[in-house]
Amino acid sequence: MAIYKSHSPQCAVWMALTLVTCVGGKILSVAATWDDSHLTPSFYDNKCPHLQKVVSSKVEAGRRRDQRLPASVLRLHFHDCFVNGCDGSILLDDRPGFVGEKSAAPNLNSARGFELIDDIKQDVEALCPDTVSCADILTIAARDSVALSGGPYWEVQLGRRDSLTASKTDAENSIPQPTFTVTQLVASFNAVGLNEKDVVALSGSHSFGKARCTSFQNRLGNQASGSQSPGSDPFLESSYLAKLQTLCPSNGDGNTTVNLDHFTPVHFDNQYYKNLQAAKGLLNSDAVLHTTNGQSNQLVEIYANDERVFFKDFAQSVLKMGSIKVMTGNKGEVRRNCRLPNTIRA
Ligand code: HEM
């Protein structure tokens, strides 16, 4: 059995399990129920022993500069993995003759945190040239983003390779939309091998970070005159609705941002599920998890009542997400610059 050291400040102990999570200083084991046989936590142990320390100190410094950054980095990992697997494709810039995923609707004017990944990559290249993929750096940074914001810590699986290309069309089709119903959310997660429990656990990411008015304006019943306004969403609590209408007036800037979690906006905790119970979920895709009877509604209750269960399930689901269609071995490449394939000179 391999022994791994935790790099979590809250959980400085030696771990003797393949997959573990740490909650409030206690180790929780997580059963591996998916095929991640090509990835391993020890992938860089000899090739780049200080990798995880470099990443976590950069994420910590980034969080000190910008409290929203951890949320943005976690979302980059999600948008990377849902589009043809966790291969760093979202990090590729558009260039003459090539359109990547950054300008796809779910990312345009929205995805952020790219500079932090560049910054980490630069340090990692100086330490261990041509060794660590951008997809793995993003995976570690996402884990540290959660842990440093008060959420669970889990041992990441490593060994991903970077894609040579990216797909704007696939990004538009594969990333779930905020207007989705539970049925649509589950279908989009099923398409990448995830299930309804993963939908509810991973939606807990909306425990921190921000959304633009344009992502939920249709719930406010104050769309610009001329458009067909169906009225406000009856599942929005009235004082919260009034606040959102003030923050996002009909004639306002759709790019104005609002906290996804009204009460603890920069902490990763189970307040998100309590918000759903109180009809204070920001996105339609959040609210429906509670208003739709079935497994999702039951899980919202469980996570709202017990943060430990949420943290454990979140860690398990995010590990599953991180193993979607990974490329390993000689496939793809290890990009030197996360924004460009190696064949293109920076
Ligand atoms: C269940 C389906 C999901 C939908 C429909 C959805 C939709 C959205 C939308 C519309 C935003 C705001 C974007 C904007 O207005 O600029 C957002 C933000 C965010 N999402 Fe999701 N999301 C989903 C699942 C996830 C998952 C699985 C994760 C991570 C594992 C995640 C992490 C985040 C984070 C952290 C933010 C805030 C980012 C920031 O502040 O920069 N979301 N999401």
CSV table of C-alpha atoms and ligand atoms in Angstrom, one decimal:
chain,number,residue,atom,x,y,z
A,1,MET,CA,0.0,0.0,0.0
A,2,ALA,CA,1.4,3.4,-1.0
A,3,ILE,CA,1.9,6.1,1.6
A,4,TYR,CA,1.1,9.7,0.6
A,5,LYS,CA,1.7,12.9,2.5
A,6,SER,CA,-1.1,15.4,2.9
A,7,HIS,CA,-0.2,18.9,1.9
A,8,SER,CA,-3.3,20.3,3.5
A,9,PRO,CA,-2.6,22.8,6.3
A,10,GLN,CA,-5.6,21.5,8.2
A,11,CYS,CA,-4.5,17.9,7.8
A,12,ALA,CA,-0.8,17.5,8.2
A,13,VAL,CA,-0.6,13.7,8.6
A,14,TRP,CA,0.7,10.8,6.7
A,15,MET,CA,-2.0,9.0,4.7
A,16,ALA,CA,-2.0,5.3,4.0
A,17,LEU,CA,-5.0,5.0,1.7
A,18,THR,CA,-5.2,5.4,-2.0
A,19,LEU,CA,-8.0,7.9,-1.8
A,20,VAL,CA,-8.7,10.0,1.2
A,21,THR,CA,-10.4,13.2,2.1
A,22,CYS,CA,-9.7,15.4,5.1
A,23,VAL,CA,-12.5,17.2,6.8
A,24,GLY,CA,-11.8,19.4,9.8
A,25,GLY,CA,-8.5,17.7,10.4
A,26,LYS,CA,-10.1,14.2,10.2
A,27,ILE,CA,-9.3,11.8,7.5
A,28,LEU,CA,-12.2,10.3,5.6
A,29,SER,CA,-11.7,7.4,3.2
A,30,VAL,CA,-13.5,7.6,-0.1
A,31,ALA,CA,-14.3,4.4,-2.0
A,32,ALA,CA,-13.1,4.5,-5.6
A,33,THR,CA,-16.0,3.3,-7.7
A,34,TRP,CA,-14.8,4.5,-11.1
A,35,ASP,CA,-12.1,3.6,-13.5
A,36,ASP,CA,-9.1,5.9,-12.7
A,37,SER,CA,-6.6,3.1,-13.2
A,38,HIS,CA,-4.3,5.3,-15.4
A,39,LEU,CA,-4.0,8.1,-12.9
A,40,THR,CA,-2.1,7.9,-9.6
A,41,PRO,CA,-1.5,10.3,-6.7
A,42,SER,CA,2.2,9.5,-6.9
A,43,PHE,CA,2.7,10.3,-10.6
A,44,TYR,CA,5.1,13.3,-9.9
A,45,ASP,CA,6.6,12.1,-6.6
A,46,ASN,CA,10.0,11.4,-8.2
A,47,LYS,CA,9.7,13.6,-11.3
A,48,CYS,CA,8.6,16.8,-9.5
A,49,PRO,CA,8.6,16.3,-5.7
A,50,HIS,CA,7.7,19.9,-4.8
A,51,LEU,CA,4.9,20.3,-7.3
A,52,GLN,CA,2.0,20.3,-4.9
A,53,LYS,CA,3.7,22.8,-2.5
A,54,VAL,CA,4.3,25.2,-5.4
A,55,VAL,CA,0.7,25.0,-6.5
A,56,SER,CA,-0.8,25.4,-3.1
A,57,SER,CA,1.4,28.4,-2.2
A,58,LYS,CA,0.4,30.1,-5.5
A,59,VAL,CA,-3.3,29.4,-4.9
A,60,GLU,CA,-3.0,30.8,-1.4
A,61,ALA,CA,-1.3,33.9,-2.6
A,62,GLY,CA,-3.9,34.3,-5.4
A,63,ARG,CA,-6.7,34.0,-2.9
A,64,ARG,CA,-5.1,36.8,-0.8
A,65,ARG,CA,-5.1,39.1,-3.9
A,66,ASP,CA,-8.6,38.1,-5.1
A,67,GLN,CA,-11.0,36.2,-2.9
A,68,ARG,CA,-13.0,35.1,-5.9
A,69,LEU,CA,-10.1,33.4,-7.6
A,70,PRO,CA,-10.5,29.9,-5.9
A,71,ALA,CA,-14.1,29.7,-7.2
A,72,SER,CA,-13.0,30.7,-10.7
A,73,VAL,CA,-10.2,28.0,-10.7
A,74,LEU,CA,-12.6,25.3,-9.6
A,75,ARG,CA,-15.0,26.2,-12.4
A,76,LEU,CA,-12.2,26.1,-14.9
A,77,HIS,CA,-11.5,22.5,-13.9
A,78,PHE,CA,-15.2,21.7,-14.4
A,79,HIS,CA,-15.4,23.4,-17.8
A,80,ASP,CA,-12.2,21.6,-18.8
A,81,CYS,CA,-13.4,18.2,-17.8
A,82,PHE,CA,-16.9,18.4,-19.3
A,83,VAL,CA,-15.6,19.2,-22.8
A,84,ASN,CA,-13.9,16.1,-24.2
A,85,GLY,CA,-12.3,15.3,-20.8
A,86,CYS,CA,-9.8,16.9,-18.4
A,87,ASP,CA,-7.1,17.8,-21.0
A,88,GLY,CA,-6.4,21.5,-20.4
A,89,SER,CA,-8.3,22.3,-23.6
A,90,ILE,CA,-10.1,25.3,-22.0
A,91,LEU,CA,-6.7,26.9,-21.4
A,92,LEU,CA,-5.8,27.2,-25.1
A,93,ASP,CA,-6.0,30.7,-26.5
A,94,ASP,CA,-7.7,31.5,-29.8
A,95,ARG,CA,-5.0,32.2,-32.5
A,96,PRO,CA,-5.1,32.9,-36.2
A,97,GLY,CA,-6.9,29.9,-37.8
A,98,PHE,CA,-7.9,28.4,-34.5
A,99,VAL,CA,-10.9,29.1,-32.3
A,100,GLY,CA,-10.8,27.5,-28.9
A,101,GLU,CA,-13.3,27.2,-25.9
A,102,LYS,CA,-12.7,30.6,-24.3
A,103,SER,CA,-15.2,32.3,-26.6
A,104,ALA,CA,-17.9,29.6,-26.2
A,105,ALA,CA,-21.1,31.0,-24.6
A,106,PRO,CA,-20.6,29.4,-21.1
A,107,ASN,CA,-17.0,30.9,-20.9
A,108,LEU,CA,-17.2,34.2,-22.7
A,109,ASN,CA,-17.0,37.2,-20.3
A,110,SER,CA,-17.2,34.6,-17.6
A,111,ALA,CA,-14.4,32.0,-17.2
A,112,ARG,CA,-11.5,33.5,-15.3
A,113,GLY,CA,-8.4,32.5,-13.4
A,114,PHE,CA,-6.2,31.8,-16.5
A,115,GLU,CA,-3.4,34.1,-15.3
A,116,LEU,CA,-3.1,32.1,-12.0
A,117,ILE,CA,-2.6,28.9,-14.0
A,118,ASP,CA,0.0,30.6,-16.2
A,119,ASP,CA,1.8,31.8,-13.1
A,120,ILE,CA,1.8,28.4,-11.5
A,121,LYS,CA,2.9,26.8,-14.8
A,122,GLN,CA,5.8,29.2,-15.1
A,123,ASP,CA,7.2,28.3,-11.7
A,124,VAL,CA,6.6,24.6,-12.3
A,125,GLU,CA,8.4,24.7,-15.6
A,126,ALA,CA,11.4,26.4,-13.9
A,127,LEU,CA,11.4,23.6,-11.3
A,128,CYS,CA,10.6,20.6,-13.5
A,129,PRO,CA,10.7,21.4,-17.3
A,130,ASP,CA,8.5,19.5,-19.7
A,131,THR,CA,7.1,17.3,-17.0
A,132,VAL,CA,3.8,18.5,-15.5
A,133,SER,CA,0.7,18.9,-17.7
A,134,CYS,CA,-1.5,21.9,-17.6
A,135,ALA,CA,-4.5,19.6,-16.9
A,136,ASP,CA,-2.8,18.3,-13.8
A,137,ILE,CA,-1.9,21.7,-12.6
A,138,LEU,CA,-5.5,22.8,-13.0
A,139,THR,CA,-6.7,19.7,-11.1
A,140,ILE,CA,-4.3,20.3,-8.1
A,141,ALA,CA,-5.1,24.1,-8.1
A,142,ALA,CA,-8.9,23.3,-8.0
A,143,ARG,CA,-8.4,21.0,-5.0
A,144,ASP,CA,-6.3,23.6,-3.2
A,145,SER,CA,-8.9,26.2,-4.1
A,146,VAL,CA,-11.6,24.2,-2.2
A,147,ALA,CA,-9.4,23.2,0.7
A,148,LEU,CA,-8.0,26.8,1.3
A,149,SER,CA,-11.6,28.1,1.2
A,150,GLY,CA,-12.6,25.9,4.1
A,151,GLY,CA,-13.8,22.9,2.1
A,152,PRO,CA,-12.6,19.3,2.1
A,153,TYR,CA,-9.1,18.2,1.1
A,154,TRP,CA,-8.7,15.1,-1.1
A,155,GLU,CA,-5.7,13.3,-2.6
A,156,VAL,CA,-5.7,14.2,-6.3
A,157,GLN,CA,-5.2,11.6,-9.1
A,158,LEU,CA,-2.4,12.7,-11.5
A,159,GLY,CA,-0.9,11.7,-14.9
A,160,ARG,CA,-3.2,13.6,-17.3
A,161,ARG,CA,-1.8,14.8,-20.7
A,162,ASP,CA,-2.7,18.0,-22.5
A,163,SER,CA,-4.8,18.1,-25.6
A,164,LEU,CA,-3.4,19.5,-28.9
A,165,THR,CA,-6.7,21.1,-29.6
A,166,ALA,CA,-10.1,22.4,-28.3
A,167,SER,CA,-13.7,22.7,-29.4
A,168,LYS,CA,-15.9,25.7,-29.1
A,169,THR,CA,-18.9,23.7,-30.4
A,170,ASP,CA,-18.4,20.9,-27.8
A,171,ALA,CA,-18.1,23.5,-25.1
A,172,GLU,CA,-21.4,25.1,-26.1
A,173,ASN,CA,-23.1,21.6,-26.2
A,174,SER,CA,-21.5,19.9,-23.2
A,175,ILE,CA,-21.6,22.5,-20.4
A,176,PRO,CA,-25.0,22.5,-18.7
A,177,GLN,CA,-27.0,25.8,-18.7
A,178,PRO,CA,-28.3,27.7,-15.8
A,179,THR,CA,-31.9,27.5,-17.1
A,180,PHE,CA,-31.8,23.6,-17.1
A,181,THR,CA,-34.3,21.5,-15.3
A,182,VAL,CA,-33.2,18.5,-13.1
A,183,THR,CA,-33.9,16.2,-16.0
A,184,GLN,CA,-31.7,18.2,-18.3
A,185,LEU,CA,-28.9,18.6,-15.7
A,186,VAL,CA,-28.9,14.8,-15.1
A,187,ALA,CA,-28.8,14.1,-18.8
A,188,SER,CA,-25.8,16.4,-19.3
A,189,PHE,CA,-24.0,14.8,-16.4
A,190,ASN,CA,-24.9,11.3,-17.6
A,191,ALA,CA,-23.3,12.2,-20.9
A,192,VAL,CA,-19.9,12.4,-19.2
A,193,GLY,CA,-20.4,9.4,-16.9
A,194,LEU,CA,-21.7,11.3,-13.9
A,195,ASN,CA,-25.0,10.8,-12.1
A,196,GLU,CA,-27.7,12.7,-10.2
A,197,LYS,CA,-25.8,12.5,-6.9
A,198,ASP,CA,-22.8,14.1,-8.7
A,199,VAL,CA,-25.1,16.9,-10.0
A,200,VAL,CA,-26.2,17.7,-6.4
A,201,ALA,CA,-22.8,17.3,-4.7
A,202,LEU,CA,-20.9,19.3,-7.4
A,203,SER,CA,-23.5,22.0,-7.5
A,204,GLY,CA,-22.4,22.7,-4.0
A,205,SER,CA,-19.5,24.5,-5.7
A,206,HIS,CA,-21.9,27.4,-6.0
A,207,SER,CA,-21.1,27.8,-2.3
A,208,PHE,CA,-18.6,30.4,-3.4
A,209,GLY,CA,-17.9,32.7,-6.4
A,210,LYS,CA,-20.2,34.9,-8.5
A,211,ALA,CA,-22.6,34.8,-11.4
A,212,ARG,CA,-23.5,37.6,-13.9
A,213,CYS,CA,-27.0,39.0,-13.9
A,214,THR,CA,-27.5,37.7,-17.4
A,215,SER,CA,-27.2,34.1,-16.0
A,216,PHE,CA,-30.4,34.5,-13.9
A,217,GLN,CA,-32.1,37.7,-15.1
A,218,ASN,CA,-35.0,35.5,-16.5
A,219,ARG,CA,-35.9,34.6,-12.9
A,220,LEU,CA,-36.4,38.2,-11.8
A,221,GLY,CA,-39.5,39.2,-13.9
A,222,ASN,CA,-37.9,42.5,-14.8
A,223,GLN,CA,-36.6,41.9,-18.3
A,224,ALA,CA,-36.4,44.9,-20.6
A,225,SER,CA,-39.8,46.0,-22.0
A,226,GLY,CA,-40.6,44.5,-25.4
A,227,SER,CA,-39.3,41.0,-24.3
A,228,GLN,CA,-41.9,38.5,-23.2
A,229,SER,CA,-41.6,38.6,-19.4
A,230,PRO,CA,-43.1,35.6,-17.8
A,231,GLY,CA,-43.0,37.2,-14.3
A,232,SER,CA,-40.6,36.4,-11.5
A,233,ASP,CA,-39.8,32.9,-10.5
A,234,PRO,CA,-42.2,31.9,-7.7
A,235,PHE,CA,-39.5,29.8,-6.1
A,236,LEU,CA,-37.5,32.9,-5.2
A,237,GLU,CA,-38.0,34.2,-1.7
A,238,SER,CA,-39.5,37.7,-1.9
A,239,SER,CA,-36.8,39.8,0.0
A,240,TYR,CA,-34.0,37.9,-1.9
A,241,LEU,CA,-35.9,38.6,-5.2
A,242,ALA,CA,-36.2,42.3,-4.4
A,243,LYS,CA,-32.5,42.5,-3.6
A,244,LEU,CA,-31.6,40.8,-6.9
A,245,GLN,CA,-33.9,43.1,-8.8
A,246,THR,CA,-32.0,46.0,-7.3
A,247,LEU,CA,-28.6,44.5,-8.1
A,248,CYS,CA,-29.7,43.5,-11.6
A,249,PRO,CA,-32.2,46.2,-12.9
A,250,SER,CA,-33.8,45.5,-16.3
A,251,ASN,CA,-31.8,48.2,-18.0
A,252,GLY,CA,-28.6,47.3,-16.1
A,253,ASP,CA,-25.3,45.7,-17.3
A,254,GLY,CA,-25.8,42.0,-17.7
A,255,ASN,CA,-22.2,41.5,-16.8
A,256,THR,CA,-22.6,42.8,-13.3
A,257,THR,CA,-21.8,40.0,-10.8
A,258,VAL,CA,-23.7,38.8,-7.8
A,259,ASN,CA,-22.5,36.3,-5.1
A,260,LEU,CA,-23.8,32.8,-5.7
A,261,ASP,CA,-24.0,32.3,-2.0
A,262,HIS,CA,-25.6,35.3,-0.4
A,263,PHE,CA,-24.5,34.5,3.1
A,264,THR,CA,-20.9,33.0,3.0
A,265,PRO,CA,-19.7,34.1,-0.5
A,266,VAL,CA,-16.0,33.2,-0.2
A,267,HIS,CA,-16.3,30.1,2.0
A,268,PHE,CA,-16.7,26.6,0.8
A,269,ASP,CA,-19.4,25.2,3.1
A,270,ASN,CA,-22.9,23.7,3.1
A,271,GLN,CA,-24.6,27.1,3.3
A,272,TYR,CA,-25.5,26.7,-0.4
A,273,TYR,CA,-28.0,23.9,0.4
A,274,LYS,CA,-29.5,25.9,3.3
A,275,ASN,CA,-30.0,28.7,0.8
A,276,LEU,CA,-31.9,26.3,-1.5
A,277,GLN,CA,-34.1,25.3,1.4
A,278,ALA,CA,-34.9,29.0,2.0
A,279,ALA,CA,-35.6,29.6,-1.7
A,280,LYS,CA,-32.4,31.7,-2.0
A,281,GLY,CA,-30.6,29.8,-4.7
A,282,LEU,CA,-29.3,32.2,-7.3
A,283,LEU,CA,-29.5,30.2,-10.6
A,284,ASN,CA,-32.5,28.3,-11.8
A,285,SER,CA,-30.3,25.2,-12.0
A,286,ASP,CA,-29.7,25.6,-8.2
A,287,ALA,CA,-33.3,26.2,-7.2
A,288,VAL,CA,-34.6,23.2,-9.1
A,289,LEU,CA,-32.5,20.8,-7.1
A,290,HIS,CA,-34.7,21.6,-4.1
A,291,THR,CA,-38.0,22.3,-5.8
A,292,THR,CA,-38.0,19.0,-7.8
A,293,ASN,CA,-39.2,16.0,-5.9
A,294,GLY,CA,-36.9,13.0,-6.1
A,295,GLN,CA,-33.3,12.2,-5.3
A,296,SER,CA,-32.0,15.7,-5.8
A,297,ASN,CA,-34.4,17.1,-3.3
A,298,GLN,CA,-33.5,14.4,-0.7
A,299,LEU,CA,-29.8,15.1,-1.2
A,300,VAL,CA,-30.2,18.8,-0.7
A,301,GLU,CA,-31.8,18.0,2.7
A,302,ILE,CA,-29.0,15.7,3.7
A,303,TYR,CA,-26.2,18.1,2.7
A,304,ALA,CA,-28.0,21.0,4.4
A,305,ASN,CA,-28.2,19.0,7.6
A,306,ASP,CA,-24.7,17.5,7.6
A,307,GLU,CA,-21.7,19.3,6.1
A,308,ARG,CA,-19.5,16.2,6.7
A,309,VAL,CA,-21.6,14.1,4.3
A,310,PHE,CA,-21.6,17.0,1.7
A,311,PHE,CA,-17.8,17.2,1.9
A,312,LYS,CA,-17.3,13.5,1.6
A,313,ASP,CA,-19.7,13.2,-1.4
A,314,PHE,CA,-18.2,16.3,-3.0
A,315,ALA,CA,-14.7,14.9,-2.8
A,316,GLN,CA,-15.8,11.7,-4.3
A,317,SER,CA,-17.7,13.4,-7.2
A,318,VAL,CA,-14.9,15.9,-8.0
A,319,LEU,CA,-12.5,12.9,-8.2
A,320,LYS,CA,-14.9,11.3,-10.7
A,321,MET,CA,-15.2,14.5,-12.6
A,322,GLY,CA,-11.4,14.7,-12.7
A,323,SER,CA,-11.1,11.4,-14.4
A,324,ILE,CA,-13.5,12.0,-17.3
A,325,LYS,CA,-11.8,10.8,-20.5
A,326,VAL,CA,-8.3,11.6,-19.4
A,327,MET,CA,-5.4,11.1,-21.8
A,328,THR,CA,-2.4,9.4,-20.3
A,329,GLY,CA,0.9,7.7,-21.5
A,330,ASN,CA,2.1,9.1,-24.8
A,331,LYS,CA,-1.2,10.6,-25.9
A,332,GLY,CA,-1.4,14.4,-26.3
A,333,GLU,CA,1.5,16.3,-24.8
A,334,VAL,CA,2.8,18.2,-21.8
A,335,ARG,CA,2.3,21.7,-22.9
A,336,ARG,CA,5.1,24.1,-22.1
A,337,ASN,CA,2.7,27.1,-22.2
A,338,CYS,CA,-0.8,26.3,-21.2
A,339,ARG,CA,-2.2,28.7,-23.8
A,340,LEU,CA,-0.5,27.1,-26.9
A,341,PRO,CA,0.2,23.6,-28.2
A,342,ASN,CA,4.0,23.0,-28.3
A,343,THR,CA,4.1,23.1,-32.1
A,344,ILE,CA,3.2,26.8,-32.0
A,345,ARG,CA,6.0,29.2,-30.8
A,346,ALA,CA,4.9,31.6,-28.1
B,1,HEM,C1,-25.0,21.6,-12.4
B,1,HEM,C2,-24.8,22.4,-13.5
B,1,HEM,C3,-24.2,23.7,-13.5
B,1,HEM,C4,-24.6,24.8,-14.0
B,1,HEM,C5,-25.9,25.0,-14.8
B,1,HEM,C6,-23.7,25.9,-13.7
B,1,HEM,C7,-23.8,27.2,-14.1
B,1,HEM,C8,-23.0,28.2,-13.7
B,1,HEM,C9,-23.2,29.6,-14.0
B,1,HEM,C10,-24.2,30.1,-15.0
B,1,HEM,C11,-22.3,30.3,-13.4
B,1,HEM,C12,-22.1,31.8,-13.4
B,1,HEM,C13,-21.4,32.2,-14.7
B,1,HEM,C14,-21.5,33.7,-15.0
B,1,HEM,O1,-22.6,34.2,-14.9
B,1,HEM,O2,-20.5,34.3,-15.4
B,1,HEM,C15,-21.6,29.4,-12.5
B,1,HEM,C16,-20.5,29.8,-11.7
B,1,HEM,C17,-19.8,28.9,-11.0
B,1,HEM,N1,-19.8,27.5,-11.1
B,1,HEM,FE1,-21.3,26.5,-12.0
B,1,HEM,N2,-22.7,25.4,-12.9
B,1,HEM,C18,-22.9,24.0,-12.8
B,1,HEM,C19,-22.1,23.1,-12.1
B,1,HEM,C20,-20.9,23.5,-11.6
B,1,HEM,C21,-19.9,22.5,-11.2
B,1,HEM,C22,-20.0,21.0,-11.4
B,1,HEM,C23,-18.9,23.2,-10.7
B,1,HEM,C24,-17.5,22.8,-10.1
B,1,HEM,C25,-17.2,21.5,-9.9
B,1,HEM,C26,-19.2,24.6,-10.7
B,1,HEM,C27,-18.5,25.7,-10.2
B,1,HEM,C28,-18.9,27.0,-10.3
B,1,HEM,C29,-18.2,28.1,-9.6
B,1,HEM,C30,-17.1,27.9,-8.5
B,1,HEM,C31,-18.7,29.3,-10.1
B,1,HEM,C32,-18.3,30.7,-9.7
B,1,HEM,C33,-17.1,31.0,-10.6
B,1,HEM,C34,-16.5,32.4,-10.4
B,1,HEM,O3,-16.9,33.1,-9.5
B,1,HEM,O4,-15.6,32.8,-11.2
B,1,HEM,N3,-20.5,24.7,-11.3
B,1,HEM,N4,-22.0,28.2,-12.8
